[in-house]
Amino acid sequence: MPERIETESRKLLGRLRDAMASNVAGQARLDKITHLIADSMGTEVCSVYLFRDEDTLELCATQGLDAASVHQTRMRLGEGLVGRVARTGKVMNTPNAPAEKGFRYMPETGEERYSSFLGVPIQRLGEKLGVLVVQSRDAREYTADELYALEVVAMVIAEMTELGAFVGEGAALSARHQQPVLFRGTTAQEGAAEGHVWLHEPRVVVTNPIADDPHRELERLHEAVEELRVGVDRMLDISRSGDTEQLQVLEAYRMFANSKGWMRRMEEDISRGLSAEAAVEKEQSLARARIGQVSDSYLRERLSDLDDLSNRLLRILTGQGSETGAEMPDDPILIARNIGPAELLEYGRKLRGVVLEDGSVGSHAAIVARALAIPLVVHAGRIATEALNGDHIMVDGDQATVHLRPDDSVVTAFRDKIAMQAQAQERYASIRERPAVTLCGSRIEMNMNAGLMADLPSLVGSGAEGVGLFRTELQFLIRNQMPKRTELAELYSRVLDSAHGKEVVFRTLDIGSDKVLPYMKPNDEPNPALGWRAIRVGLDKPGVMRMQLQALIRAANGRSLTIMFPFVAQFEEYRAACVELEKTIAREKRLGHVLPETLKVGAMLETPSLVFAPEKFFQDVEFLSIGGNDLKQFFFAADRENERVRRRYDTLNVSFLSLIEMIVERCARTDTPLSFCGEDAGRPIEALCLAAIGLRSLSMRPASIGPVKSLLLRSDLVQVRRVIDEARDRGDQSVRPAVMEYLRDQA
Ligand code: PEP
Ligand code: MG
């Protein structure tokens, strides 16, 4: 009898709405709700259990159980039937509760008298808030329609909880979004920042979960879905010529927007008394819950497409655009579930920090955050649900912790840390213009690594003498389609402009392995790090490399240009790349473009084989730069991306230092300028040892220049070299302990 049940559930929702509208608040309101549910459903008991903290549920209101047990009875997640519903997020419907596994008798509630049990989770957009339970003496199994009605009511309670409907005089629960919360995530960029929350996508708030005119609500839903469909079709038209990934997402949007099942379920919800918004949100909640359960990445992506689409629909229905009228604070810390690199770049240097629920250390957003030199913490629990615009927040990128609405003791400790960092920064600023000359008189060139326009301001701020490594692939990685030659030329030209004559070493495209372009067909390779990557792709399919070389020559427009080829494993590859370059130069000349005033061409040394290349290679190449990240992974056969092994071997291992020393000696014999541009160049102790074994040029993250220079200025390389040699002679595995001890003695 769906018609009757429909009116029953509508009647129940109607009464619920009246309860919400009445001017009782807090506990009285929740009591009223349990009373009317029990009454409408003809059950003896209706109880609401809400989470006190992550693990504890508390009986917050009841009709039928002993009133004295309200706010006294608590259970842990998973404990008893209520705890089980809370843990699993699944409905439990049984005529004989005491016979169920895990049943826990709670004498204080007088519960033993009740046989049947129907428990539904109270959750909102995947966030567990509590459990709604009805119980009866007789051993009845609740019908599907009764279950449906209770689920809808649970959803409305969740919505009301979010809106703070049970807070106020005689509060039934403490106000949400007001307690301090600590999130632990993963560091994607170090640094500490204090500020106020700025939500990338503010939540849509549904203030009217219940409606009494289903016809009007259906009309509203249909109109909104139509607007949504038109919008998606328009986006599809615009991006037909665009990249395939974006098209794929839009096609999925269209599929959902036209999905009959989706529409039917929402229509049904409306006919049972929900407003159009609440019906959309109910579907969205289901999709979110499923995202957490499926492991198939394709399915997960499609479910998040549905989530995005639901957000769009909610914005149409509520009229709440991303413009909520909120003003961005002066010290914004961006909170998002995830964010694309282009969107992050748009916020730019305004941001103090970024915290993401998803994201990854190697993501493009992380690359941008590094360029902006702001702390980034990823995998930070459910922060986008918990944080509100304007909340006080402290991000510790070093410890990968985020303090939301921190209490005073945390604030004090955190500010001390920031102050100490600021003091160190002041020290570094005072030596910014000083050349890095060690106590023994060696001059070390300090360059910075870059890859985005956003990096360039650091050239002045860090005191770098030039850009020792410009990773050109980042421009390719942050886009959804292959950049055009003119775009690249324009960008490289701006890079050279901002460098004001300081040298910029442009490394040609280094893709493959961990750097996969979203718009290129992925190669299924068993060992991508040892696969078809960097110069290998450039030589086998020279179209992109030629286009990039042309863009570089045009960008230089008569200025000096430095080009470096990545991942060269044998002399021949370097020679072949130079031939491509010569051909490109000849073509550019024919086309009438101005050629660079001077052109320097070099290679990265990142494979052990190149250390043993013929002498002629060292003579021909105009400079070499050691890519320590790759060189080390190949030397030790330990994947730099694999957490299990990547820290297993120390850079200061004597074997690796001997390899570097060999490169230094070979370059010295042929007078080949040599630098080191892997991450280790930016670690003070490592940098000191590299300098001690003969490196005279280092290139690192801009933020590392201060700390590295500061140590070099107070060091005597001759003495450090002696410490290294003694450790080697002794047979130490790594020179680190000896160097550390020496530095401690010096301090
Ligand atoms: C390296 O391998 O050390 C290097 C600098 O290049 P990338 O980290 O971009 O591979
Ligand atoms: Mg490399």
mmCIF file of N, CA and C in Angstrom, residues 645-707:
data_model
loop_
_atom_site.group_PDB
_atom_site.id
_atom_site.type_symbol
_atom_site.label_atom_id
_atom_site.label_comp_id
_atom_site.label_asym_id
_atom_site.label_seq_id
_atom_site.Cartn_x
_atom_site.Cartn_y
_atom_site.Cartn_z
ATOM 1 N N VAL A 645 61.509 1.310 0.854
ATOM 2 C CA VAL A 645 62.958 1.231 0.619
ATOM 3 C C VAL A 645 63.632 2.578 0.394
ATOM 4 N N ARG A 646 62.809 3.626 0.201
ATOM 5 C CA ARG A 646 63.467 4.840 -0.280
ATOM 6 C C ARG A 646 64.425 5.485 0.728
ATOM 7 N N ARG A 647 64.191 5.228 2.010
ATOM 8 C CA ARG A 647 65.114 5.799 2.993
ATOM 9 C C ARG A 647 66.111 4.766 3.506
ATOM 10 N N ARG A 648 66.142 3.638 2.878
ATOM 11 C CA ARG A 648 66.959 2.535 3.387
ATOM 12 C C ARG A 648 68.461 2.812 3.273
ATOM 13 N N TYR A 649 68.837 3.487 2.209
ATOM 14 C CA TYR A 649 70.273 3.725 1.986
ATOM 15 C C TYR A 649 70.581 5.210 2.127
ATOM 16 N N ASP A 650 71.615 5.487 2.878
ATOM 17 C CA ASP A 650 71.974 6.865 3.176
ATOM 18 C C ASP A 650 72.751 7.467 2.009
ATOM 19 N N THR A 651 72.427 8.707 1.704
ATOM 20 C CA THR A 651 73.180 9.418 0.669
ATOM 21 C C THR A 651 74.651 9.512 1.076
ATOM 22 N N LEU A 652 74.874 9.549 2.397
ATOM 23 C CA LEU A 652 76.254 9.675 2.871
ATOM 24 C C LEU A 652 76.928 8.312 3.045
ATOM 25 N N ASN A 653 76.316 7.303 2.453
ATOM 26 C CA ASN A 653 76.934 5.977 2.395
ATOM 27 C C ASN A 653 78.264 6.122 1.640
ATOM 28 N N VAL A 654 79.302 5.481 2.136
ATOM 29 C CA VAL A 654 80.632 5.707 1.543
ATOM 30 C C VAL A 654 80.688 5.288 0.067
ATOM 31 N N SER A 655 79.935 4.263 -0.312
ATOM 32 C CA SER A 655 79.959 3.831 -1.715
ATOM 33 C C SER A 655 79.392 4.932 -2.616
ATOM 34 N N PHE A 656 78.272 5.510 -2.168
ATOM 35 C CA PHE A 656 77.657 6.544 -3.002
ATOM 36 C C PHE A 656 78.564 7.773 -3.074
ATOM 37 N N LEU A 657 79.163 8.138 -1.936
ATOM 38 C CA LEU A 657 80.069 9.298 -1.950
ATOM 39 C C LEU A 657 81.256 9.029 -2.877
ATOM 40 N N SER A 658 81.713 7.781 -2.904
ATOM 41 C CA SER A 658 82.844 7.464 -3.789
ATOM 42 C C SER A 658 82.445 7.607 -5.252
ATOM 43 N N LEU A 659 81.198 7.242 -5.531
ATOM 44 C CA LEU A 659 80.710 7.404 -6.912
ATOM 45 C C LEU A 659 80.694 8.890 -7.292
ATOM 46 N N ILE A 660 80.178 9.704 -6.373
ATOM 47 C CA ILE A 660 80.117 11.150 -6.645
ATOM 48 C C ILE A 660 81.550 11.695 -6.821
ATOM 49 N N GLU A 661 82.412 11.227 -5.967
ATOM 50 C CA GLU A 661 83.799 11.688 -6.024
ATOM 51 C C GLU A 661 84.423 11.354 -7.387
ATOM 52 N N MET A 662 84.076 10.177 -7.882
ATOM 53 C CA MET A 662 84.590 9.756 -9.178
ATOM 54 C C MET A 662 84.108 10.721 -10.278
ATOM 55 N N ILE A 663 82.826 11.136 -10.155
ATOM 56 C CA ILE A 663 82.289 12.085 -11.144
ATOM 57 C C ILE A 663 83.047 13.409 -11.040
ATOM 58 N N VAL A 664 83.276 13.842 -9.784
ATOM 59 C CA VAL A 664 83.996 15.105 -9.572
ATOM 60 C C VAL A 664 85.377 15.024 -10.251
ATOM 61 N N GLU A 665 86.046 13.895 -10.036
ATOM 62 C CA GLU A 665 87.409 13.755 -10.598
ATOM 63 C C GLU A 665 87.390 13.732 -12.121
ATOM 64 N N ARG A 666 86.426 13.004 -12.696
ATOM 65 C CA ARG A 666 86.359 12.929 -14.157
ATOM 66 C C ARG A 666 86.076 14.322 -14.745
ATOM 67 N N CYS A 667 85.199 15.054 -14.108
ATOM 68 C CA CYS A 667 84.874 16.390 -14.613
ATOM 69 C C CYS A 667 86.083 17.323 -14.460
ATOM 70 N N ALA A 668 86.822 17.140 -13.352
ATOM 71 C CA ALA A 668 87.990 18.001 -13.128
ATOM 72 C C ALA A 668 89.022 17.765 -14.235
ATOM 73 N N ARG A 669 89.184 16.487 -14.614
ATOM 74 C CA ARG A 669 90.179 16.166 -15.652
ATOM 75 C C ARG A 669 89.853 16.841 -16.971
ATOM 76 N N THR A 670 88.546 16.937 -17.282
ATOM 77 C CA THR A 670 88.159 17.501 -18.587
ATOM 78 C C THR A 670 87.681 18.942 -18.463
ATOM 79 N N ASP A 671 87.793 19.471 -17.260
ATOM 80 C CA ASP A 671 87.350 20.848 -17.032
ATOM 81 C C ASP A 671 85.855 21.045 -17.317
ATOM 82 N N THR A 672 85.068 20.046 -16.971
ATOM 83 C CA THR A 672 83.621 20.128 -17.242
ATOM 84 C C THR A 672 82.904 20.672 -16.013
ATOM 85 N N PRO A 673 82.214 21.803 -16.152
ATOM 86 C CA PRO A 673 81.485 22.328 -14.987
ATOM 87 C C PRO A 673 80.475 21.298 -14.476
ATOM 88 N N LEU A 674 80.445 21.154 -13.149
ATOM 89 C CA LEU A 674 79.584 20.128 -12.550
ATOM 90 C C LEU A 674 78.742 20.730 -11.432
ATOM 91 N N SER A 675 77.484 20.333 -11.384
ATOM 92 C CA SER A 675 76.670 20.741 -10.229
ATOM 93 C C SER A 675 75.844 19.552 -9.756
ATOM 94 N N PHE A 676 75.131 19.757 -8.650
ATOM 95 C CA PHE A 676 74.301 18.698 -8.078
ATOM 96 C C PHE A 676 72.921 19.305 -7.849
ATOM 97 N N CYS A 677 71.875 18.684 -8.454
ATOM 98 C CA CYS A 677 70.544 19.314 -8.329
ATOM 99 C C CYS A 677 69.489 18.392 -7.734
ATOM 100 N N GLY A 678 69.868 17.255 -7.156
ATOM 101 C CA GLY A 678 68.868 16.395 -6.498
ATOM 102 C C GLY A 678 68.481 16.984 -5.149
ATOM 103 N N GLU A 679 67.472 16.401 -4.519
ATOM 104 C CA GLU A 679 66.963 16.921 -3.238
ATOM 105 C C GLU A 679 68.047 17.035 -2.168
ATOM 106 N N ASP A 680 69.040 16.135 -2.225
ATOM 107 C CA ASP A 680 70.076 16.142 -1.187
ATOM 108 C C ASP A 680 70.890 17.426 -1.145
ATOM 109 N N ALA A 681 70.919 18.134 -2.273
ATOM 110 C CA ALA A 681 71.661 19.400 -2.288
ATOM 111 C C ALA A 681 71.051 20.389 -1.309
ATOM 112 N N GLY A 682 69.778 20.201 -0.979
ATOM 113 C CA GLY A 682 69.091 21.141 -0.090
ATOM 114 C C GLY A 682 69.111 20.703 1.369
ATOM 115 N N ARG A 683 69.800 19.604 1.668
ATOM 116 C CA ARG A 683 69.889 19.150 3.068
ATOM 117 C C ARG A 683 71.264 19.551 3.593
ATOM 118 N N PRO A 684 71.293 20.381 4.646
ATOM 119 C CA PRO A 684 72.572 20.983 5.050
ATOM 120 C C PRO A 684 73.730 19.990 5.208
ATOM 121 N N ILE A 685 73.544 18.898 5.937
ATOM 122 C CA ILE A 685 74.680 17.981 6.177
ATOM 123 C C ILE A 685 75.140 17.344 4.854
ATOM 124 N N GLU A 686 74.151 16.927 4.045
ATOM 125 C CA GLU A 686 74.484 16.311 2.759
ATOM 126 C C GLU A 686 75.219 17.320 1.868
ATOM 127 N N ALA A 687 74.688 18.557 1.853
ATOM 128 C CA ALA A 687 75.293 19.588 1.005
ATOM 129 C C ALA A 687 76.741 19.836 1.432
ATOM 130 N N LEU A 688 76.948 19.853 2.753
ATOM 131 C CA LEU A 688 78.298 20.088 3.274
ATOM 132 C C LEU A 688 79.246 18.980 2.800
ATOM 133 N N CYS A 689 78.798 17.742 2.868
ATOM 134 C CA CYS A 689 79.657 16.620 2.447
ATOM 135 C C CYS A 689 79.900 16.666 0.935
ATOM 136 N N LEU A 690 78.875 17.044 0.171
ATOM 137 C CA LEU A 690 79.059 17.146 -1.285
ATOM 138 C C LEU A 690 80.127 18.199 -1.593
ATOM 139 N N ALA A 691 80.036 19.326 -0.869
ATOM 140 C CA ALA A 691 81.033 20.384 -1.085
ATOM 141 C C ALA A 691 82.417 19.881 -0.673
ATOM 142 N N ALA A 692 82.452 19.120 0.422
ATOM 143 C CA ALA A 692 83.751 18.644 0.910
ATOM 144 C C ALA A 692 84.410 17.675 -0.071
ATOM 145 N N ILE A 693 83.602 16.948 -0.840
ATOM 146 C CA ILE A 693 84.253 16.040 -1.796
ATOM 147 C C ILE A 693 84.402 16.698 -3.174
ATOM 148 N N GLY A 694 84.145 17.991 -3.237
ATOM 149 C CA GLY A 694 84.561 18.719 -4.429
ATOM 150 C C GLY A 694 83.487 19.399 -5.251
ATOM 151 N N LEU A 695 82.213 19.261 -4.890
ATOM 152 C CA LEU A 695 81.193 19.966 -5.689
ATOM 153 C C LEU A 695 81.252 21.459 -5.400
ATOM 154 N N ARG A 696 81.155 22.256 -6.426
ATOM 155 C CA ARG A 696 81.238 23.706 -6.239
ATOM 156 C C ARG A 696 79.959 24.407 -6.681
ATOM 157 N N SER A 697 78.966 23.631 -7.074
ATOM 158 C CA SER A 697 77.688 24.231 -7.464
ATOM 159 C C SER A 697 76.555 23.319 -7.025
ATOM 160 N N LEU A 698 75.590 23.899 -6.302
ATOM 161 C CA LEU A 698 74.456 23.118 -5.800
ATOM 162 C C LEU A 698 73.160 23.798 -6.221
ATOM 163 N N SER A 699 72.152 23.002 -6.528
ATOM 164 C CA SER A 699 70.853 23.593 -6.875
ATOM 165 C C SER A 699 69.777 22.882 -6.067
ATOM 166 N N MET A 700 68.924 23.674 -5.434
ATOM 167 C CA MET A 700 67.998 23.106 -4.434
ATOM 168 C C MET A 700 66.708 23.901 -4.370
ATOM 169 N N ARG A 701 65.754 23.435 -3.543
ATOM 170 C CA ARG A 701 64.535 24.200 -3.302
ATOM 171 C C ARG A 701 64.932 25.555 -2.743
ATOM 172 N N PRO A 702 64.230 26.617 -3.138
ATOM 173 C CA PRO A 702 64.612 27.950 -2.650
ATOM 174 C C PRO A 702 64.682 28.015 -1.123
ATOM 175 N N ALA A 703 63.726 27.351 -0.439
ATOM 176 C CA ALA A 703 63.697 27.460 1.018
ATOM 177 C C ALA A 703 64.917 26.819 1.673
ATOM 178 N N SER A 704 65.653 25.996 0.933
ATOM 179 C CA SER A 704 66.808 25.326 1.531
ATOM 180 C C SER A 704 68.078 26.163 1.436
ATOM 181 N N ILE A 705 68.053 27.192 0.603
ATOM 182 C CA ILE A 705 69.287 27.949 0.379
ATOM 183 C C ILE A 705 69.816 28.571 1.677
ATOM 184 N N GLY A 706 68.914 29.184 2.455
ATOM 185 C CA GLY A 706 69.334 29.814 3.715
ATOM 186 C C GLY A 706 70.021 28.822 4.643
ATOM 187 N N PRO A 707 69.327 27.711 5.009
ATOM 188 C CA PRO A 707 69.953 26.756 5.940
ATOM 189 C C PRO A 707 71.263 26.167 5.408
#
